[in-house]
Short mmCIF file of N, CA and C in Angstrom, two decimals:
data_model
loop_
_atom_site.label_atom_id
_atom_site.label_comp_id
_atom_site.label_asym_id
_atom_site.label_seq_id
_atom_site.Cartn_x
_atom_site.Cartn_y
_atom_site.Cartn_z
N PRO A 1 0.93 -1.24 -0.28
CA PRO A 1 -0.02 -0.07 -0.10
C PRO A 1 0.68 1.46 -0.01
N SER A 2 0.41 2.15 -0.67
CA SER A 2 1.16 3.60 -0.86
C SER A 2 2.27 3.66 -1.93
N ALA A 3 2.69 2.68 -2.45
CA ALA A 3 3.59 2.49 -3.54
C ALA A 3 3.01 2.70 -4.77
N PRO A 4 3.58 3.65 -5.58
CA PRO A 4 2.82 3.84 -6.97
C PRO A 4 3.04 2.49 -7.80
N GLY A 5 1.96 2.52 -8.39
CA GLY A 5 2.17 1.20 -9.51
C GLY A 5 3.10 0.53 -10.32
N ALA A 6 4.23 1.24 -10.62
CA ALA A 6 5.48 0.82 -11.21
C ALA A 6 6.07 0.42 -9.98
N ARG A 7 6.45 1.01 -8.94
CA ARG A 7 7.39 0.80 -7.87
C ARG A 7 6.54 -0.68 -6.96
N GLU A 8 5.43 -0.66 -6.87
CA GLU A 8 4.63 -1.81 -6.45
C GLU A 8 4.91 -3.12 -7.16
N ARG A 9 4.79 -2.96 -8.46
CA ARG A 9 5.23 -4.20 -9.36
C ARG A 9 6.60 -4.64 -9.20
N ASP A 10 7.56 -3.52 -8.96
CA ASP A 10 8.89 -3.87 -8.68
C ASP A 10 9.10 -4.76 -7.33
N LEU A 11 8.44 -4.01 -6.52
CA LEU A 11 8.40 -4.90 -5.04
C LEU A 11 7.76 -6.12 -4.86
N ILE A 12 6.84 -6.28 -5.70
CA ILE A 12 5.90 -7.44 -6.04
C ILE A 12 6.93 -8.43 -6.32
N SER A 13 7.60 -8.05 -7.41
CA SER A 13 8.75 -8.91 -8.22
C SER A 13 9.95 -9.44 -7.34
N LEU A 14 10.22 -8.50 -6.45
CA LEU A 14 11.37 -8.90 -5.73
C LEU A 14 10.79 -9.81 -4.10
N ALA A 15 9.58 -9.71 -4.23
CA ALA A 15 8.95 -10.57 -2.85
C ALA A 15 8.71 -11.95 -3.55
N ARG A 16 8.77 -12.23 -4.93
CA ARG A 16 8.26 -13.42 -5.67
C ARG A 16 9.05 -14.58 -4.91
N PRO A 17 10.21 -15.10 -4.56
CA PRO A 17 10.47 -16.05 -3.85
C PRO A 17 9.45 -16.25 -2.69
N PHE A 18 9.07 -15.34 -2.05
CA PHE A 18 8.13 -15.55 -0.94
C PHE A 18 6.74 -15.96 -1.45
N ILE A 19 6.38 -15.87 -2.33
CA ILE A 19 5.08 -16.20 -2.82
C ILE A 19 4.82 -17.81 -2.76
N GLY A 20 4.04 -18.43 -2.25
CA GLY A 20 3.92 -19.80 -2.20
C GLY A 20 4.76 -20.64 -0.99
N ALA A 21 5.45 -19.91 -0.36
CA ALA A 21 6.26 -20.27 0.49
C ALA A 21 5.40 -20.44 1.81
N PRO A 22 5.88 -20.97 2.99
CA PRO A 22 5.17 -20.80 4.32
C PRO A 22 5.27 -19.49 4.79
N TYR A 23 4.39 -18.86 5.42
CA TYR A 23 4.12 -17.53 5.85
C TYR A 23 4.73 -17.33 6.91
N SER A 24 5.77 -16.08 7.00
CA SER A 24 6.46 -15.81 7.92
C SER A 24 6.49 -14.39 7.87
N ARG A 25 6.29 -13.61 9.13
CA ARG A 25 6.16 -12.52 9.44
C ARG A 25 7.45 -11.85 9.40
N THR A 26 8.34 -12.48 10.14
CA THR A 26 9.79 -12.34 10.43
C THR A 26 10.48 -12.05 9.02
N SER A 27 10.05 -13.39 8.07
CA SER A 27 11.00 -13.16 6.84
C SER A 27 10.73 -11.94 5.95
N LEU A 28 9.26 -11.66 6.18
CA LEU A 28 8.79 -10.43 5.20
C LEU A 28 9.51 -9.02 5.67
N GLU A 29 9.73 -9.20 7.49
CA GLU A 29 10.31 -7.98 7.87
C GLU A 29 11.93 -7.89 7.41
N LEU A 30 12.54 -9.01 7.27
CA LEU A 30 13.78 -8.99 6.73
C LEU A 30 13.71 -8.73 5.34
N LEU A 31 12.79 -8.97 4.56
CA LEU A 31 12.70 -8.68 3.33
C LEU A 31 12.50 -7.15 3.06
N ALA A 32 11.60 -6.44 3.69
CA ALA A 32 11.39 -5.02 3.93
C ALA A 32 12.51 -4.38 4.10
N ASN A 33 13.37 -4.70 5.22
CA ASN A 33 14.60 -4.18 5.55
C ASN A 33 15.68 -4.46 4.87
N GLY A 34 15.47 -5.39 4.03
CA GLY A 34 16.72 -5.91 2.93
C GLY A 34 16.54 -5.16 1.73
N SER A 35 16.03 -6.43 0.90
CA SER A 35 15.91 -6.33 -0.81
C SER A 35 15.04 -4.55 -1.01
N PHE A 36 13.99 -4.35 -0.01
CA PHE A 36 12.96 -3.51 -0.12
C PHE A 36 13.71 -2.06 -0.02
N ARG A 37 14.67 -1.87 1.15
CA ARG A 37 15.13 -0.84 1.41
C ARG A 37 16.26 -0.57 0.33
N ASP A 38 16.87 -1.52 0.13
CA ASP A 38 17.91 -1.23 -0.84
C ASP A 38 17.44 -0.69 -2.35
N TYR A 39 16.14 -1.63 -2.74
CA TYR A 39 15.62 -0.92 -3.95
C TYR A 39 15.18 0.41 -3.78
N TYR A 40 14.70 1.10 -2.62
CA TYR A 40 14.23 2.58 -2.52
C TYR A 40 15.43 3.10 -2.42
N ARG A 41 16.85 2.82 -1.86
CA ARG A 41 17.88 3.65 -1.85
C ARG A 41 18.64 3.70 -3.01
N GLU A 42 18.63 2.84 -3.96
CA GLU A 42 18.87 3.07 -5.49
C GLU A 42 18.33 4.12 -6.14
N ARG A 43 17.02 4.35 -5.69
CA ARG A 43 16.43 5.64 -6.19
C ARG A 43 16.42 6.75 -5.32
N GLY A 44 17.24 6.85 -4.57
CA GLY A 44 17.28 8.20 -3.75
C GLY A 44 16.61 8.41 -2.68
N PHE A 45 15.53 7.36 -2.40
CA PHE A 45 14.56 7.38 -1.27
C PHE A 45 15.10 6.88 0.01
N TRP A 46 15.97 7.64 0.69
CA TRP A 46 16.85 7.40 1.59
C TRP A 46 16.05 7.47 2.96
N GLY A 47 14.56 8.13 3.02
CA GLY A 47 13.96 8.19 4.16
C GLY A 47 12.77 6.99 4.20
N ALA A 48 12.71 6.24 3.09
CA ALA A 48 11.77 5.28 3.05
C ALA A 48 11.43 4.24 4.28
N ALA A 49 10.34 4.08 4.80
CA ALA A 49 10.36 3.64 6.28
C ALA A 49 9.16 2.56 5.83
N PHE A 50 9.63 1.38 6.50
CA PHE A 50 8.15 0.33 6.36
C PHE A 50 7.72 -0.04 7.64
N GLU A 51 6.51 -0.33 7.48
CA GLU A 51 5.67 -0.77 8.74
C GLU A 51 5.62 -2.17 8.88
N ARG A 52 5.08 -2.61 9.84
CA ARG A 52 4.96 -4.10 10.41
C ARG A 52 4.46 -5.03 9.16
N PRO A 53 4.51 -6.21 8.51
CA PRO A 53 3.98 -6.86 7.48
C PRO A 53 2.53 -7.25 8.52
N ALA A 54 1.50 -6.93 7.58
CA ALA A 54 0.30 -7.61 7.89
C ALA A 54 -0.20 -8.63 7.04
N GLY A 55 -0.83 -9.94 7.68
CA GLY A 55 -1.45 -11.01 6.98
C GLY A 55 -3.00 -10.89 7.41
N SER A 56 -3.52 -11.50 6.10
CA SER A 56 -4.95 -11.73 6.43
C SER A 56 -5.33 -13.03 5.57
N THR A 57 -6.32 -13.52 5.93
CA THR A 57 -6.76 -14.79 5.32
C THR A 57 -8.38 -14.60 5.09
N THR A 58 -8.77 -15.30 3.96
CA THR A 58 -10.15 -15.42 3.61
C THR A 58 -10.75 -16.63 3.35
N ASN A 59 -11.92 -16.84 3.77
CA ASN A 59 -12.83 -18.27 3.67
C ASN A 59 -12.42 -18.89 2.18
N GLY A 60 -11.96 -20.31 2.59
CA GLY A 60 -11.96 -21.02 1.33
C GLY A 60 -10.44 -20.97 0.71
N CYS A 61 -9.68 -20.05 1.16
CA CYS A 61 -8.25 -19.86 0.95
C CYS A 61 -7.14 -20.42 1.58
N ASN A 62 -6.26 -21.45 1.41
CA ASN A 62 -5.42 -21.79 2.35
C ASN A 62 -4.24 -20.96 2.37
N GLY A 63 -4.20 -19.86 1.78
CA GLY A 63 -2.90 -18.77 1.75
C GLY A 63 -3.22 -17.55 2.62
N VAL A 64 -2.09 -16.77 2.85
CA VAL A 64 -2.36 -15.43 3.41
C VAL A 64 -2.00 -14.37 2.38
N THR A 65 -2.75 -13.38 2.69
CA THR A 65 -2.54 -12.23 1.53
C THR A 65 -1.76 -11.20 2.67
N ALA A 66 -0.50 -10.89 2.09
CA ALA A 66 0.41 -9.92 3.15
C ALA A 66 0.72 -8.92 2.41
N SER A 67 0.72 -7.83 3.36
CA SER A 67 1.05 -6.40 2.79
C SER A 67 1.95 -5.64 3.70
N ILE A 68 2.84 -4.91 3.11
CA ILE A 68 3.99 -4.08 3.75
C ILE A 68 3.86 -2.72 3.51
N PRO A 69 3.15 -1.90 4.37
CA PRO A 69 2.97 -0.39 3.88
C PRO A 69 4.16 0.06 3.84
N VAL A 70 4.38 1.07 3.25
CA VAL A 70 5.67 1.79 3.07
C VAL A 70 5.35 3.33 3.10
N ASN A 71 6.13 4.07 3.76
CA ASN A 71 6.23 5.70 3.75
C ASN A 71 7.40 5.75 3.06
N GLU A 72 7.31 6.13 1.71
CA GLU A 72 8.23 6.40 0.84
C GLU A 72 9.10 7.64 1.15
N GLY A 73 8.47 8.91 1.13
CA GLY A 73 9.11 9.86 1.58
C GLY A 73 9.63 10.33 -0.01
N PRO A 74 10.44 11.43 0.21
CA PRO A 74 10.64 12.19 -1.09
C PRO A 74 12.22 11.47 -1.60
N ALA A 75 12.48 11.38 -2.90
CA ALA A 75 13.70 11.07 -3.44
C ALA A 75 14.59 12.12 -3.40
N TYR A 76 15.90 11.83 -2.77
CA TYR A 76 16.98 12.71 -2.43
C TYR A 76 18.20 12.96 -3.91
N ARG A 77 18.52 13.93 -4.10
CA ARG A 77 19.70 14.29 -4.74
C ARG A 77 20.86 14.41 -3.84
N TRP A 78 22.12 14.00 -4.82
CA TRP A 78 23.32 14.11 -3.95
C TRP A 78 23.79 15.64 -3.56
N ALA A 79 24.09 15.86 -2.53
CA ALA A 79 24.71 17.30 -2.33
C ALA A 79 26.07 17.36 -1.89
N GLY A 80 26.68 16.03 -1.77
CA GLY A 80 28.20 16.09 -1.45
C GLY A 80 28.38 15.27 -0.26
N ALA A 81 29.72 15.22 -0.24
CA ALA A 81 30.18 14.28 1.21
C ALA A 81 30.91 15.19 2.15
N ARG A 82 30.86 14.81 3.42
CA ARG A 82 31.49 15.31 4.48
C ARG A 82 32.55 14.21 4.73
N TRP A 83 33.81 14.40 4.93
CA TRP A 83 34.79 13.45 5.00
C TRP A 83 35.50 13.70 6.58
N SER A 84 35.64 12.56 7.29
CA SER A 84 36.02 12.61 8.55
C SER A 84 37.06 11.52 8.79
N GLY A 85 38.29 11.80 9.36
CA GLY A 85 39.29 10.75 9.65
C GLY A 85 40.16 10.71 8.38
N VAL A 86 40.16 11.45 7.59
CA VAL A 86 41.17 11.48 6.41
C VAL A 86 42.51 12.09 6.59
N ALA A 87 43.74 11.41 6.44
CA ALA A 87 45.06 12.25 6.46
C ALA A 87 45.92 11.95 5.26
N ARG A 88 45.88 10.90 4.80
CA ARG A 88 46.43 10.52 3.73
C ARG A 88 46.15 11.08 2.41
N PHE A 89 44.92 11.54 2.49
CA PHE A 89 44.43 12.11 1.22
C PHE A 89 43.58 13.36 1.39
N THR A 90 43.49 14.25 0.62
CA THR A 90 42.21 15.50 0.85
C THR A 90 41.16 15.02 0.49
N PRO A 91 40.06 15.66 1.03
CA PRO A 91 38.60 15.58 0.77
C PRO A 91 38.54 15.71 -0.62
N GLU A 92 39.23 16.75 -1.53
CA GLU A 92 38.81 16.89 -2.44
C GLU A 92 39.58 15.83 -3.48
N GLU A 93 40.27 14.84 -3.04
CA GLU A 93 40.98 13.93 -3.98
C GLU A 93 40.28 12.66 -3.97
N LEU A 94 39.64 12.55 -2.70
CA LEU A 94 38.76 11.53 -2.35
C LEU A 94 37.30 11.57 -3.04
N GLU A 95 36.81 12.75 -3.04
CA GLU A 95 35.42 13.29 -3.80
C GLU A 95 35.69 13.11 -5.28
N ARG A 96 36.88 13.19 -5.92
CA ARG A 96 37.11 13.00 -7.28
C ARG A 96 37.05 11.51 -7.68
N VAL A 97 37.38 10.66 -6.56
CA VAL A 97 37.61 9.14 -6.81
C VAL A 97 36.19 8.57 -6.53
N LEU A 98 35.48 9.02 -5.46
CA LEU A 98 33.84 8.81 -5.54
C LEU A 98 33.12 9.08 -6.64
N ASP A 99 33.41 10.01 -7.11
CA ASP A 99 32.85 10.25 -8.42
C ASP A 99 31.12 10.39 -8.71
N MET A 100 30.69 11.38 -7.42
CA MET A 100 29.27 11.56 -7.71
C MET A 100 29.06 12.88 -7.95
N ARG A 101 28.04 13.32 -8.75
CA ARG A 101 27.83 14.65 -9.21
C ARG A 101 26.61 15.00 -8.56
N ARG A 102 26.97 16.57 -8.10
CA ARG A 102 25.96 17.23 -7.22
C ARG A 102 24.49 17.37 -7.96
N GLY A 103 23.23 17.14 -7.57
CA GLY A 103 22.16 17.13 -8.14
C GLY A 103 21.75 15.98 -8.91
N SER A 104 23.01 14.80 -8.78
CA SER A 104 22.24 13.61 -9.21
C SER A 104 21.73 12.68 -8.26
N VAL A 105 20.79 11.67 -8.65
CA VAL A 105 20.31 10.82 -7.78
C VAL A 105 20.95 10.33 -6.61
N ALA A 106 20.78 10.26 -5.47
CA ALA A 106 21.56 9.69 -4.33
C ALA A 106 21.46 8.33 -4.49
N ASP A 107 22.15 7.55 -5.32
CA ASP A 107 21.93 6.18 -5.61
C ASP A 107 22.89 5.33 -4.77
N ALA A 108 22.21 4.41 -4.16
CA ALA A 108 23.07 3.82 -2.98
C ALA A 108 24.36 2.98 -3.67
N THR A 109 23.90 2.38 -4.84
CA THR A 109 24.63 1.60 -5.65
C THR A 109 25.79 2.18 -6.45
N LYS A 110 25.70 3.58 -6.79
CA LYS A 110 26.55 4.16 -7.43
C LYS A 110 27.57 4.90 -6.06
N ILE A 111 26.94 4.99 -5.00
CA ILE A 111 27.75 5.59 -3.95
C ILE A 111 28.86 4.47 -3.52
N GLU A 112 28.06 3.23 -3.16
CA GLU A 112 28.86 1.98 -2.84
C GLU A 112 30.14 2.07 -3.71
N ALA A 113 29.66 1.92 -5.32
CA ALA A 113 30.88 1.63 -6.08
C ALA A 113 31.72 2.89 -5.89
N GLY A 114 31.56 4.17 -5.56
CA GLY A 114 32.41 4.97 -5.34
C GLY A 114 33.33 4.75 -4.45
N LEU A 115 32.75 4.42 -2.98
CA LEU A 115 33.41 4.02 -1.89
C LEU A 115 34.38 3.04 -2.04
N ALA A 116 34.31 1.93 -2.79
CA ALA A 116 35.13 0.57 -3.12
C ALA A 116 36.28 1.37 -4.15
N ALA A 117 35.97 2.37 -5.03
CA ALA A 117 37.03 2.98 -5.77
C ALA A 117 37.98 3.67 -4.68
N VAL A 118 37.19 4.33 -3.78
CA VAL A 118 38.22 4.93 -2.67
C VAL A 118 38.96 4.24 -1.73
N LYS A 119 38.24 2.84 -1.81
CA LYS A 119 39.09 2.01 -0.82
C LYS A 119 40.26 1.31 -1.77
N ALA A 120 40.23 1.21 -2.91
CA ALA A 120 41.41 0.74 -3.67
C ALA A 120 42.13 1.76 -3.94
N VAL A 121 42.04 2.92 -3.70
CA VAL A 121 43.18 4.12 -3.98
C VAL A 121 44.06 4.01 -2.58
N TYR A 122 43.36 3.63 -1.53
CA TYR A 122 43.99 3.28 -0.12
C TYR A 122 44.79 2.15 -0.23
N GLU A 123 44.26 1.30 -0.83
CA GLU A 123 44.87 0.01 -0.65
C GLU A 123 46.45 0.16 -1.64
N LYS A 124 46.34 0.75 -2.80
CA LYS A 124 47.52 0.98 -3.63
C LYS A 124 48.55 1.53 -2.93
N GLN A 125 48.41 2.25 -1.94
CA GLN A 125 49.15 3.33 -1.03
C GLN A 125 49.28 2.50 0.21
N GLY A 126 49.24 1.42 0.41
CA GLY A 126 49.61 0.46 1.41
C GLY A 126 48.54 0.45 2.84
N PHE A 127 47.55 1.05 2.71
CA PHE A 127 46.40 1.04 3.72
C PHE A 127 45.48 -0.13 3.38
N VAL A 128 45.94 -1.07 3.63
CA VAL A 128 45.12 -2.55 3.02
C VAL A 128 44.10 -2.66 4.02
N GLN A 129 44.16 -2.29 5.37
CA GLN A 129 42.85 -2.46 6.34
C GLN A 129 41.93 -0.90 6.58
N GLN A 130 42.02 -0.37 5.47
CA GLN A 130 41.19 1.04 5.38
C GLN A 130 39.41 0.31 5.49
N THR A 131 38.72 1.08 6.48
CA THR A 131 37.39 0.82 6.48
C THR A 131 36.73 2.18 6.49
N HIS A 132 35.42 2.01 6.12
CA HIS A 132 34.77 3.23 6.39
C HIS A 132 33.16 3.15 6.68
N ALA A 133 32.41 4.18 7.37
CA ALA A 133 31.12 4.17 7.61
C ALA A 133 30.37 5.35 7.14
N MET A 134 29.32 5.16 6.59
CA MET A 134 28.63 6.13 5.84
C MET A 134 27.27 6.46 6.51
N SER A 135 26.83 7.66 6.52
CA SER A 135 25.55 8.10 7.13
C SER A 135 25.05 9.25 6.44
N PRO A 136 23.67 9.23 5.83
CA PRO A 136 22.84 10.34 5.20
C PRO A 136 22.51 11.34 5.94
N GLU A 137 22.79 12.61 5.53
CA GLU A 137 22.30 13.70 6.20
C GLU A 137 21.04 14.47 5.48
N LEU A 138 19.92 14.05 5.47
CA LEU A 138 18.81 14.37 4.62
C LEU A 138 18.04 15.74 4.93
N ASP A 139 17.96 16.83 3.95
CA ASP A 139 17.54 18.24 3.84
C ASP A 139 15.85 17.93 3.40
N LEU A 140 15.11 17.90 4.25
CA LEU A 140 13.69 17.59 3.63
C LEU A 140 13.53 18.66 2.73
N ALA A 141 13.83 20.15 2.95
CA ALA A 141 13.15 21.18 2.31
C ALA A 141 13.87 21.22 0.97
N THR A 142 15.17 20.83 0.87
CA THR A 142 15.74 21.05 -0.67
C THR A 142 15.69 19.55 -1.34
N ARG A 143 15.53 18.58 -0.54
CA ARG A 143 15.44 17.25 -0.86
C ARG A 143 17.04 16.88 -1.47
N GLU A 144 18.02 17.44 -0.74
CA GLU A 144 19.31 16.95 -0.94
C GLU A 144 19.52 16.21 0.03
N ALA A 145 20.70 15.38 -0.18
CA ALA A 145 21.27 14.44 0.84
C ALA A 145 22.76 14.69 0.88
N THR A 146 23.38 15.02 1.93
CA THR A 146 24.80 15.16 2.05
C THR A 146 25.46 13.88 3.02
N PHE A 147 26.26 13.20 2.65
CA PHE A 147 26.88 12.20 3.43
C PHE A 147 28.06 12.11 4.11
N LEU A 148 27.80 11.94 5.58
CA LEU A 148 29.26 11.92 6.22
C LEU A 148 29.70 10.61 6.31
N ILE A 149 30.99 10.66 5.63
CA ILE A 149 31.93 9.43 5.71
C ILE A 149 32.98 9.39 6.45
N VAL A 150 32.86 8.27 7.53
CA VAL A 150 33.85 8.20 8.65
C VAL A 150 35.01 7.36 7.95
N VAL A 151 36.27 7.51 7.79
CA VAL A 151 37.11 6.73 7.44
C VAL A 151 38.17 6.36 8.46
N SER A 152 38.42 5.20 8.63
CA SER A 152 39.41 4.77 9.45
C SER A 152 40.82 4.04 8.45
N GLU A 153 41.68 4.80 8.23
CA GLU A 153 42.62 4.29 7.43
C GLU A 153 43.48 3.58 7.87
N GLY A 154 43.57 3.33 9.29
CA GLY A 154 44.61 2.04 9.32
C GLY A 154 46.18 2.55 9.09
N GLN A 155 46.76 1.53 9.32
CA GLN A 155 48.33 1.97 9.09
C GLN A 155 48.65 1.48 7.90
N GLN A 156 50.10 2.13 7.20
CA GLN A 156 50.38 2.00 5.88
C GLN A 156 51.26 0.86 6.04
N TYR A 157 51.33 -0.09 5.24
CA TYR A 157 52.02 -1.37 5.32
C TYR A 157 53.09 -1.51 4.05
N ARG A 158 54.36 -1.84 4.26
CA ARG A 158 55.34 -1.93 3.53
C ARG A 158 55.76 -3.34 3.05
N MET A 159 56.30 -3.72 1.54
CA MET A 159 56.48 -5.26 1.40
C MET A 159 57.61 -5.77 2.19
N GLY A 160 56.99 -6.85 2.71
CA GLY A 160 58.11 -7.67 3.75
C GLY A 160 58.71 -8.74 2.60
N THR A 161 58.38 -10.10 3.11
CA THR A 161 59.05 -11.10 2.12
C THR A 161 58.17 -11.84 1.19
N PHE A 162 58.64 -12.41 0.02
CA PHE A 162 58.03 -13.07 -0.97
C PHE A 162 58.15 -14.75 -0.60
N THR A 163 57.15 -15.39 -0.17
CA THR A 163 57.60 -16.82 -0.13
C THR A 163 56.33 -17.62 -0.61
N TYR A 164 56.49 -19.03 -1.25
CA TYR A 164 55.38 -19.67 -1.60
C TYR A 164 55.23 -21.21 -0.99
N GLU A 165 54.16 -21.55 -1.05
CA GLU A 165 54.14 -23.02 -0.62
C GLU A 165 53.51 -24.20 -1.44
N GLY A 166 53.70 -25.67 -1.53
CA GLY A 166 52.94 -26.60 -2.31
C GLY A 166 53.16 -26.43 -3.68
N ILE A 167 54.22 -25.81 -4.04
CA ILE A 167 54.54 -26.20 -5.66
C ILE A 167 55.82 -26.24 -5.78
N PRO A 168 56.37 -26.99 -6.81
CA PRO A 168 57.78 -27.31 -7.19
C PRO A 168 58.85 -25.90 -6.88
N ALA A 169 60.23 -26.19 -6.41
CA ALA A 169 60.95 -25.29 -6.19
C ALA A 169 61.32 -24.64 -7.48
N GLY A 170 61.53 -24.93 -8.53
CA GLY A 170 61.68 -24.42 -9.78
C GLY A 170 60.64 -23.45 -9.77
N ASP A 171 59.46 -23.97 -10.17
CA ASP A 171 58.06 -23.15 -10.30
C ASP A 171 58.39 -22.04 -9.30
N GLY A 172 58.59 -21.96 -8.01
CA GLY A 172 58.58 -20.98 -6.76
C GLY A 172 59.64 -19.99 -7.24
N ASP A 173 60.48 -20.49 -7.75
CA ASP A 173 61.91 -19.47 -7.99
C ASP A 173 61.43 -18.61 -9.32
N ASP A 174 60.41 -19.20 -10.08
CA ASP A 174 60.20 -18.46 -11.03
C ASP A 174 59.34 -17.49 -10.89
N LEU A 175 58.38 -17.57 -9.92
CA LEU A 175 57.52 -16.75 -9.49
C LEU A 175 58.14 -15.73 -8.46
N THR A 176 59.02 -16.00 -7.74
CA THR A 176 59.86 -15.12 -7.31
C THR A 176 60.39 -14.28 -7.72
N ARG A 177 61.01 -14.43 -9.42
CA ARG A 177 61.75 -13.66 -10.26
C ARG A 177 60.77 -12.66 -11.01
N ARG A 178 59.43 -13.10 -10.95
CA ARG A 178 58.38 -12.56 -11.48
C ARG A 178 57.68 -11.39 -10.51
N TRP A 179 57.99 -11.68 -9.12
CA TRP A 179 57.35 -10.79 -8.41
C TRP A 179 58.03 -9.18 -8.30
N ARG A 180 57.38 -8.06 -8.61
CA ARG A 180 57.92 -6.97 -8.80
C ARG A 180 58.01 -5.93 -7.58
N LEU A 181 57.09 -6.32 -6.17
CA LEU A 181 57.27 -5.25 -5.30
C LEU A 181 58.69 -5.55 -4.45
N ALA A 182 59.44 -4.95 -4.05
CA ALA A 182 60.65 -5.11 -3.38
C ALA A 182 60.53 -4.93 -1.89
N ALA A 183 61.24 -5.48 -1.20
CA ALA A 183 61.15 -5.32 0.35
C ALA A 183 61.18 -3.92 0.59
N GLY A 184 60.51 -3.68 1.57
CA GLY A 184 60.53 -2.03 2.17
C GLY A 184 59.56 -1.06 1.03
N GLU A 185 59.30 -1.40 0.09
CA GLU A 185 58.71 -0.76 -0.85
C GLU A 185 57.04 -0.64 -0.34
N VAL A 186 56.33 0.75 -0.42
CA VAL A 186 55.07 0.69 0.03
C VAL A 186 53.99 -0.73 -0.73
N PHE A 187 53.60 -1.19 0.15
CA PHE A 187 52.84 -2.43 -0.37
C PHE A 187 51.66 -2.09 -1.28
N ASP A 188 51.54 -2.44 -2.38
CA ASP A 188 50.25 -2.07 -3.34
C ASP A 188 49.33 -3.13 -3.25
N GLY A 189 47.94 -3.09 -2.48
CA GLY A 189 47.23 -4.00 -2.06
C GLY A 189 46.28 -4.40 -3.55
N SER A 190 46.58 -3.99 -4.35
CA SER A 190 46.04 -4.29 -5.66
C SER A 190 46.86 -5.18 -6.41
N TYR A 191 48.30 -5.19 -6.24
CA TYR A 191 49.50 -5.92 -6.94
C TYR A 191 49.09 -7.26 -6.89
N VAL A 192 48.41 -7.84 -5.72
CA VAL A 192 48.42 -9.40 -5.70
C VAL A 192 47.43 -9.97 -6.58
N ARG A 193 46.45 -9.12 -6.57
CA ARG A 193 45.25 -9.38 -7.55
C ARG A 193 45.98 -9.65 -9.07
N THR A 194 46.65 -8.47 -9.38
CA THR A 194 47.31 -8.39 -10.82
C THR A 194 48.49 -9.66 -11.09
N PHE A 195 49.04 -9.88 -10.00
CA PHE A 195 50.19 -11.04 -10.04
C PHE A 195 49.53 -12.55 -10.06
N MET A 196 48.37 -12.37 -9.28
CA MET A 196 47.71 -13.52 -9.50
C MET A 196 47.09 -13.80 -11.05
N THR A 197 46.59 -13.10 -11.53
CA THR A 197 45.99 -13.10 -12.76
C THR A 197 47.07 -13.23 -13.88
#
């Protein structure tokens, strides 16, 4: 209820695995706070909230009709990021890597892709344990969202030693010759993936 026709159809499609399955209010709550919430946040509806699922039965039917009321709220546009805990890079540098445009839909999928790119930049500089937490600050009047991104950079790592196990010595020696990161060099966290490929 209260979702417009096109979005209601999309939500019903997301709920299809539950149709015909044993009725569980807990499962529907997980659906609402998982896939449904993700669906809305991909479209900028960061304030969307779901009420408790309700089930009803009718005579002669052995199934339950379930409804999950939603208060959609407005769709929000990207207003920018506020960075906290950053020292290795400037907020301007991270903003460029994040690659979100002011006025664009505050699409959670694009934001997460941008934050994955930020993590990759940190990994290349040896900060392989970098983590982040994100929370939206919603301005209902302008329908813009500013995101507070708290970064924990961790320590910078340098290359130690290269060792191998479980392969013949000759092949291992060949791999050692191919390894390009020298001991003491800033550890590029992306290099291992490149090397393995």
